[in-house]
C-alpha atoms as one frame of an Amber mdcrd trajectory, in Angstrom:
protein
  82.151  82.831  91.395  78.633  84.036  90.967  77.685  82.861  87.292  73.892
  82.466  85.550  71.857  79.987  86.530  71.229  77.155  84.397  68.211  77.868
  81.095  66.188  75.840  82.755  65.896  77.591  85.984  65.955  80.918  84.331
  61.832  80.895  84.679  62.366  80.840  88.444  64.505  83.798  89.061  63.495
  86.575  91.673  64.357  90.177  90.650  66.979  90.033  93.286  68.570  86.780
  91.330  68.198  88.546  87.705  69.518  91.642  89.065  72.649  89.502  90.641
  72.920  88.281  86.868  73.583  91.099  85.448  75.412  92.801  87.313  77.820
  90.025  88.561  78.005  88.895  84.495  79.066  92.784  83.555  81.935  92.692
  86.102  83.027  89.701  84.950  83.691  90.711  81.648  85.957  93.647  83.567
  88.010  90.868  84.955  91.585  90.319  84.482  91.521  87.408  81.629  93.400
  84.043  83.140  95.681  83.593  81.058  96.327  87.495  81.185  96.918  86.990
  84.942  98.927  83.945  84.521 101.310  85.788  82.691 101.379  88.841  84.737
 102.131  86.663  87.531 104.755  84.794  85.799 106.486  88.240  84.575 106.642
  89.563  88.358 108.135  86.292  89.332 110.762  86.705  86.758 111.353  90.506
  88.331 112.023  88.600  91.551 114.158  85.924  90.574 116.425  88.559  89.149
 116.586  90.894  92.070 117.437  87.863  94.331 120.066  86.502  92.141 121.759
  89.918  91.287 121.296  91.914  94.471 119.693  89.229  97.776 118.000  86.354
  98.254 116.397  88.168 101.313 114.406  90.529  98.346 110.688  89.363  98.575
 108.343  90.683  95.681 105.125  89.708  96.098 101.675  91.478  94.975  99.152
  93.921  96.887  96.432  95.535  96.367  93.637  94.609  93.682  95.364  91.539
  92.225  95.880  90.038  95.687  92.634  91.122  96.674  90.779  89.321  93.169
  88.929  92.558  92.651  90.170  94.029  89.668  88.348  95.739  87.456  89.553
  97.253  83.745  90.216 100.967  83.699  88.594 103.131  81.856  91.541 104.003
  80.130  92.945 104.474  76.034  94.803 101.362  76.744  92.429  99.529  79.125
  95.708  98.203  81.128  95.472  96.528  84.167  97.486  97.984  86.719  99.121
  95.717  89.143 100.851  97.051  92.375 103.661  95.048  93.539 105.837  95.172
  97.068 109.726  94.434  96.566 110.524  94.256 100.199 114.566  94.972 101.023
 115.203  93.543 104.327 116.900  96.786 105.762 116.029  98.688 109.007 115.102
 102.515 108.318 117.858 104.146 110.000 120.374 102.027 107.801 119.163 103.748
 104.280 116.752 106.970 103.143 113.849 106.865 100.911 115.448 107.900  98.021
 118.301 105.619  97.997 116.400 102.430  98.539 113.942 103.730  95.686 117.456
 104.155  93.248 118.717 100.761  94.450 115.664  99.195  93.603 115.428 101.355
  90.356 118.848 100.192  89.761 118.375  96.877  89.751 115.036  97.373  87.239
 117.253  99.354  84.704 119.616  96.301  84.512 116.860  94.043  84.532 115.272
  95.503  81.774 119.133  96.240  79.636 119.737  92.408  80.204 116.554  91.185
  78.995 116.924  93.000  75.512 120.523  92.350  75.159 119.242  88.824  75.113
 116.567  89.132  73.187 114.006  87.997  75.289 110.792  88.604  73.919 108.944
  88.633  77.932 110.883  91.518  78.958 109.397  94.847  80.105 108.642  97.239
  76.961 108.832 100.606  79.065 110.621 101.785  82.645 109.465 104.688  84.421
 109.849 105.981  87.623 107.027 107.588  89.875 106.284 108.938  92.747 106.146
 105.919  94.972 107.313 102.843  93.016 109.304 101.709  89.555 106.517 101.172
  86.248 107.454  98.373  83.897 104.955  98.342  81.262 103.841  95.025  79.865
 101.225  94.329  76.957  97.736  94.694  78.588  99.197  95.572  81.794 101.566
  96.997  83.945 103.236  96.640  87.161 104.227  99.438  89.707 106.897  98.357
  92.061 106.818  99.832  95.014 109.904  99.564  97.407 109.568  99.043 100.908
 111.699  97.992 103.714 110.360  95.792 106.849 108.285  98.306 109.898 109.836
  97.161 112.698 106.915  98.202 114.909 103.989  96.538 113.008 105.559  92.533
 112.241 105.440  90.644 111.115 103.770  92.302 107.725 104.109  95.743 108.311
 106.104  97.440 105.959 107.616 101.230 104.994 106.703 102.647 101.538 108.792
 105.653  99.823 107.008 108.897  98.442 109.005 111.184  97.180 106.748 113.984
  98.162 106.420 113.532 101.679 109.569 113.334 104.185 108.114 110.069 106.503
 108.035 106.409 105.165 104.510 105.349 104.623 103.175 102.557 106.610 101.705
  99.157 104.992 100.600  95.837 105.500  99.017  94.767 102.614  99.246  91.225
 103.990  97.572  91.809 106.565  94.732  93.419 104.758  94.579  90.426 102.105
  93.794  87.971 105.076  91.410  90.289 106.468  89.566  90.721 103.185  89.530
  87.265 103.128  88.190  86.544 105.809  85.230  88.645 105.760  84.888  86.969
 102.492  84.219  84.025 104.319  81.646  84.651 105.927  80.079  83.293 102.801
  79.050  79.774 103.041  78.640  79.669  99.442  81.883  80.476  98.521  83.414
  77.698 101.084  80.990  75.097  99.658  82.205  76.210  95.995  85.848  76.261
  97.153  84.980  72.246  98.741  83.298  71.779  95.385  86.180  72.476  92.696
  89.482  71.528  94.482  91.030  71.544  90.607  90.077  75.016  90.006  92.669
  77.775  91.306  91.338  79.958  94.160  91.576  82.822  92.394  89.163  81.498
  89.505  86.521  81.371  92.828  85.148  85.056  93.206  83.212  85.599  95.978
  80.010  87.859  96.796  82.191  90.256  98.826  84.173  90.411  95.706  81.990
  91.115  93.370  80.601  93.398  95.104  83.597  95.823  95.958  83.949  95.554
  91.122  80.736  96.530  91.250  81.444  99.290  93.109  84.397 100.597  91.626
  82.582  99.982  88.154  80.427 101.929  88.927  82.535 104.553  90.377  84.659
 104.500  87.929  81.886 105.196  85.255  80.500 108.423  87.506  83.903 109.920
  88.125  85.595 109.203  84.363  85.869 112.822  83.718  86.635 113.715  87.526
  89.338 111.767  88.698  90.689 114.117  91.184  87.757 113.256  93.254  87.229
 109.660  92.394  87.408 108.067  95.965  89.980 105.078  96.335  89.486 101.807
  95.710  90.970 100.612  99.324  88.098 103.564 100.672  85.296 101.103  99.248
  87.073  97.652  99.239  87.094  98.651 103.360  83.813 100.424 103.607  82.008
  97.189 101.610  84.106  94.759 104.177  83.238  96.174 107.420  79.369  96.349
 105.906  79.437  93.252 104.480  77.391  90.049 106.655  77.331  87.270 104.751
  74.919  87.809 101.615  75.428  85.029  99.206  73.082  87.153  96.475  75.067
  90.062  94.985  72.507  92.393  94.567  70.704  91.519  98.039  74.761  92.113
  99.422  74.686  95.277  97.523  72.033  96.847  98.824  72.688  95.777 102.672
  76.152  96.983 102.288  75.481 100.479 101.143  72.485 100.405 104.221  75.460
 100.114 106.762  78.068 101.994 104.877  77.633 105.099 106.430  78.013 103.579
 110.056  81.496 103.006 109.165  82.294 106.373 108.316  84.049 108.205 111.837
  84.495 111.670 113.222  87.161 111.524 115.534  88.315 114.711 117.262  86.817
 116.614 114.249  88.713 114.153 111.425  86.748 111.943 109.229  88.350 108.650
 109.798  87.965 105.093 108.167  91.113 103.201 109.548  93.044 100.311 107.672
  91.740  97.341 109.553  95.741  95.926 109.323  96.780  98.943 110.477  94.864
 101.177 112.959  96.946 104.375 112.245  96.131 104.816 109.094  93.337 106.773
 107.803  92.013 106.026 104.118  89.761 109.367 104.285  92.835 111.690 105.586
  92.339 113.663 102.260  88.694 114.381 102.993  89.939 116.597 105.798  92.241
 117.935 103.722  90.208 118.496 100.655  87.031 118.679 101.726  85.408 118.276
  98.175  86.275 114.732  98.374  83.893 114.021 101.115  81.174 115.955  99.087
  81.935 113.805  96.021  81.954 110.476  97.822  78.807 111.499  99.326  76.919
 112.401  96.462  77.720 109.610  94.083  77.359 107.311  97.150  73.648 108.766
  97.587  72.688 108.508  93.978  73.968 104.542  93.827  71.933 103.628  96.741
  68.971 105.437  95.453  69.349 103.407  91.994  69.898 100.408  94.099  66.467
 101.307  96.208  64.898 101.894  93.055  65.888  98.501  91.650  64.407  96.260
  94.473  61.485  97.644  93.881  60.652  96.193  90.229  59.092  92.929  91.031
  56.378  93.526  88.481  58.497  94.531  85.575  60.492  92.016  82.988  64.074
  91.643  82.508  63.845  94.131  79.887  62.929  97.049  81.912  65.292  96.163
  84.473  67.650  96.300  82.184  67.106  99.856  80.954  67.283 100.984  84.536
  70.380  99.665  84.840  72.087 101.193  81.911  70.682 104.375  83.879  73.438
 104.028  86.168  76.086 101.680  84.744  77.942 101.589  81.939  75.932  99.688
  79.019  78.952  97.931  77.837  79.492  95.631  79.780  75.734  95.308  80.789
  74.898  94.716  77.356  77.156  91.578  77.029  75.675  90.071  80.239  71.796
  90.654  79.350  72.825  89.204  75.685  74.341  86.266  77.410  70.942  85.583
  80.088  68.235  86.113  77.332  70.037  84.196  75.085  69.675  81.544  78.422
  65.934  82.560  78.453  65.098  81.834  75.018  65.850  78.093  75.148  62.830
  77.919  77.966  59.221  78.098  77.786  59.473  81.623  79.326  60.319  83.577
  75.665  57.313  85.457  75.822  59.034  88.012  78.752  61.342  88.734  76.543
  60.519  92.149  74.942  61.161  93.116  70.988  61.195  96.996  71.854  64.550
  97.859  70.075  66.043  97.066  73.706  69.604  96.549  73.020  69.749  99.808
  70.221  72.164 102.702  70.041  69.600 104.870  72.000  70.637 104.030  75.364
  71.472 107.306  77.097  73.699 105.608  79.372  75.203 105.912  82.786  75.017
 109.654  85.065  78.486 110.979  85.589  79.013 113.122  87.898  79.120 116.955
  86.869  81.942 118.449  85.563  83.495 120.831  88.526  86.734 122.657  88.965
  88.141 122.032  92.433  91.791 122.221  91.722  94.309 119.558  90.457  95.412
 117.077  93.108  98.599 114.474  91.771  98.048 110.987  90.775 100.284 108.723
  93.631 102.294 107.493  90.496 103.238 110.527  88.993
């Protein structure tokens, strides 16, 4: 995990390390909580003890997306739940059942569930069951998980899988398996993160974040921030989680990664025969911009939030003359000042103990005047569905 460097070093940062700092101290705070985790993981477990009991052993649940990734990042929500995609994989070929029965037999199963754990009084069971458009919700306190039911793809093994959406007639293809050990290995390519991994054997590898993921919560922060009242448009979190791992080379300093990433980014981004294309790297068929040729006011939001991040970004490097107080304030420019705040608080407080105080400015810095973050516009270009509802 990136983390601040020692008070004593703190006179020796670069601007490159300070702005690392910060902005890998703000995502932190976005982080799903261990013990938060713990038990989300221990709840989904419990899910798939009960479906193999009462319905298979074969039933696999196991998690995708985010949470198997380690790049989760609070929503911006009334709530602030996490949400946490799970697979329950029925071993069943596709000819043998239909996507809405093996959606209602998995349902089935989560209704009982849920009946058996209050008829027993269990205080861990789910609070809330609701079904969506491509998986089961059981709501939790400070999270939720969305269970999506799949069956094995016989053409993609041995991780492939077939999703159900109840507004489209084919089964969706997935291997978020696959992707997860892709992901981690371009992670890899780290050799921090291996010597930190060598370093704490008695730490659980998910406690370990790496640059490359740190770097895709920075950019859905961030994203998340600019699009909060435009969420039609928001792009995807697998669109930049695959965009910053193709582009990604190796940087072991977040905001040196950063910056290189969103360099190559656009190299990534295809036209082929007259579709823009960025494929799954599990799975070649599948396109995670296929709504960009569809709704072409996708593209031209990605694009323009992409272009104002990298000229913030470009903007930052260039501050090797100026304290960590103005950096700061051109941050909050562009992020959130939440969670910004809490991580400058945390690295002056560092500062303070050295014999560096004086760069410390008493401006009023940290006061209620902060304009904040640029969001994007409001615009108007019709409602597109949320995949859950």
């Amino acid at each position: 995990m990136n983390t601040l460097r020692p008070a004593g070093e703190a006179d020796t940062d670069s601007l490159e390390q300070m702005l690392s700092m910060l902005l890998d101290g703000a995502v932190e705070t976005l982080d799903i909580a261990p013990h938060l985790y713990d038990t989300a993981v221990r709840r989904y477990k419990d899910v798939g003890t009960w479906l193999g009991r009462h319905e298979s052993p074969d039933y696999q649940i196991y998690s995708q997306g985010s949470f198997l990734l380690g790049t989760v990042v609070r929503p911006q929500t009334p709530t602030g739940e996490y949400d946490i995609d799970l697979v329950c994989r029925i071993p069943l070929h596709k000819t043998s059942t239909t996507q809405d029965d093996l959606k209602q037999r998995v349902g089935d199963q989560l209704i009982a569930y849920r009946s058996w754990k209050q008829q027993q009084g269990h205080s861990d069971g789910p609070s809330s069951l609701e079904s969506r458009r491509r998986c089961w919700t059981l709501g939790y306190t400070g999270f939720h998980l969305d269970v999506l039911p799949a069956i094995p793809d016989d053409e993609h093994q041995p991780h492939g899988i077939l999703l159900t959406d109840k507004n489209l007639h084919k089964w969706q293809h997935g291997n978020p398996i696959g992707y997860a050990d892709w992901f981690s290995a371009r992670s890899e390519l780290s050799h921090s993160l291996l010597e930190k991994r060598a370093s704490i054997a008695d730490v659980p590898l998910w406690h370990i974040r790496s640059t490359l993921q740190r770097l895709v919560q920075v950019l859905k922060w961030h994203c998340m921030t600019y699009f909060d009242d435009d969420t039609d448009n928001r792009p995807p979190s697998i669109l930049l989680t695959t965009l910053a791992g193709r582009a990604y080379r190796g940087e072991d300093d977040l905001f040196t990664a950063l910056r290189n990433v969103l360099a190559a980014i656009p190299g990534f981004i295809e036209r082929r025969n007259g579709q823009w294309w960025v494929a799954n790297p599990a799975h070649k068929e599948e396109n995670f911009t296929d709504k960009w040729n569809e709704y072409p006011e996708r593209r031209q939001a990605f694009m323009t939030w992409f272009g104002e991040l990298a000229e913030n970004v470009d903007n930052l490097s260039l501050m090797h003359s100026e304290g960590l107080d103005a950096v700061y304030s051109h941050l909050v420019k562009s992020f959130d000042p939440g969670p910004l705040q809490h991580s400058f608080t945390r690295y002056a407080n560092r500062m303070k103990n050295t014999a560096t105080q004086q760069r410390m400015s008493t401006t009023g810095l940290l006061s209620s005047t902060t304009t904040g973050p640029r969001r994007r516009p409001q615009t108007f270009h019709g409602q597109h569905t949320d995949a859950r509802d």
